[in-house]
């Protein structure tokens, strides 16, 4: 802009980033911390040259709940309810990592029926997580309709999860030694019917968006994350597998019942926004099949779903590390105990935190309209970043 007149009547000219080779002044722009495209309270400090991003600094910590300090003054039953909230789309999986770490430190063996039920519920939770992003990501770049299809399928599965646990988002169904209680009579049959229904209707969402010309134009070749960069930043889950990192703990370091299941790992090699979306979409089909196989096995098993424990649970002195393949990537749980009823330390390694780091590399060089497409395709939850 030019022609800025001062009170002295002199003329001062300033050219702001036209990208035409003129001397320009870069503009610093904040996206967030409250912005529809930031998945919560994330702030991106951008330096712009015209409409092109020169630098990007993700600034986190606006949603910090101090979960890791709170763990230190809560007993092993209470920390589960805190842990299922940092990634509010993956609550069951968050609970699971905590109880697996405590069980490992205590040397507990969980009843087989509980193991298979946990695996089924973890996969259903994975589908619910992915459906949220499959609906909200197109919404962020201008497509409204996929959200309605995604939420139709989510509601079908939410009903199943609500029936078994009483919760729709924060299930609180895991316990140290197993599950809270036996599932309702006939629940596995109703869960299988819901899975069949979602599997039958999923092509409605798939056909609507996967090969949509406008969606392809906004995502193909945009925000390319190389396999080397994904590994360097510690990215995992769908984000890393879309870049060609063939890593999935369910297959590579099995926990729960995954060692007895054939887990197909969905990967792509292009590493762009569209590849990340496709990995997420194809993973839903895989998880529906895995959940169904687990439920078939549950019906063949009898026996308890939990272990009788003393009124006050104390983990023996020592430390252990458990990690799980959460819907958004690898979550790690480093537990240190001094033999008391509360953890001395419980450190979380969250998938979203590592994935968001890659934005500093991905976004510079892109245009402002592509920024939102890239940001949405990293599939993170800000609570999972800040903890």
XYZ file of C-alpha atoms in Angstrom, residues 12 26 88 90 101 139 155 159 168 209 239 250 258 263 290 303 336 374 381 383:
20
model
C 5.745 7.600 3.356
C 7.115 -9.528 5.190
C -10.866 -36.755 23.225
C -9.489 -41.732 21.198
C 1.523 -50.045 31.746
C -15.384 -29.375 5.697
C -23.817 -42.258 15.430
C -24.810 -46.203 20.089
C -20.275 -41.590 24.224
C -14.974 -37.424 -1.734
C 0.503 -39.326 8.811
C -0.382 -53.807 16.130
C -3.242 -58.348 17.811
C -3.423 -56.772 10.673
C -10.687 -56.461 12.779
C -15.168 -66.517 31.852
C 7.650 -44.956 37.414
C -2.157 -29.049 5.136
C -6.077 -33.106 18.548
C -5.426 -31.659 23.849
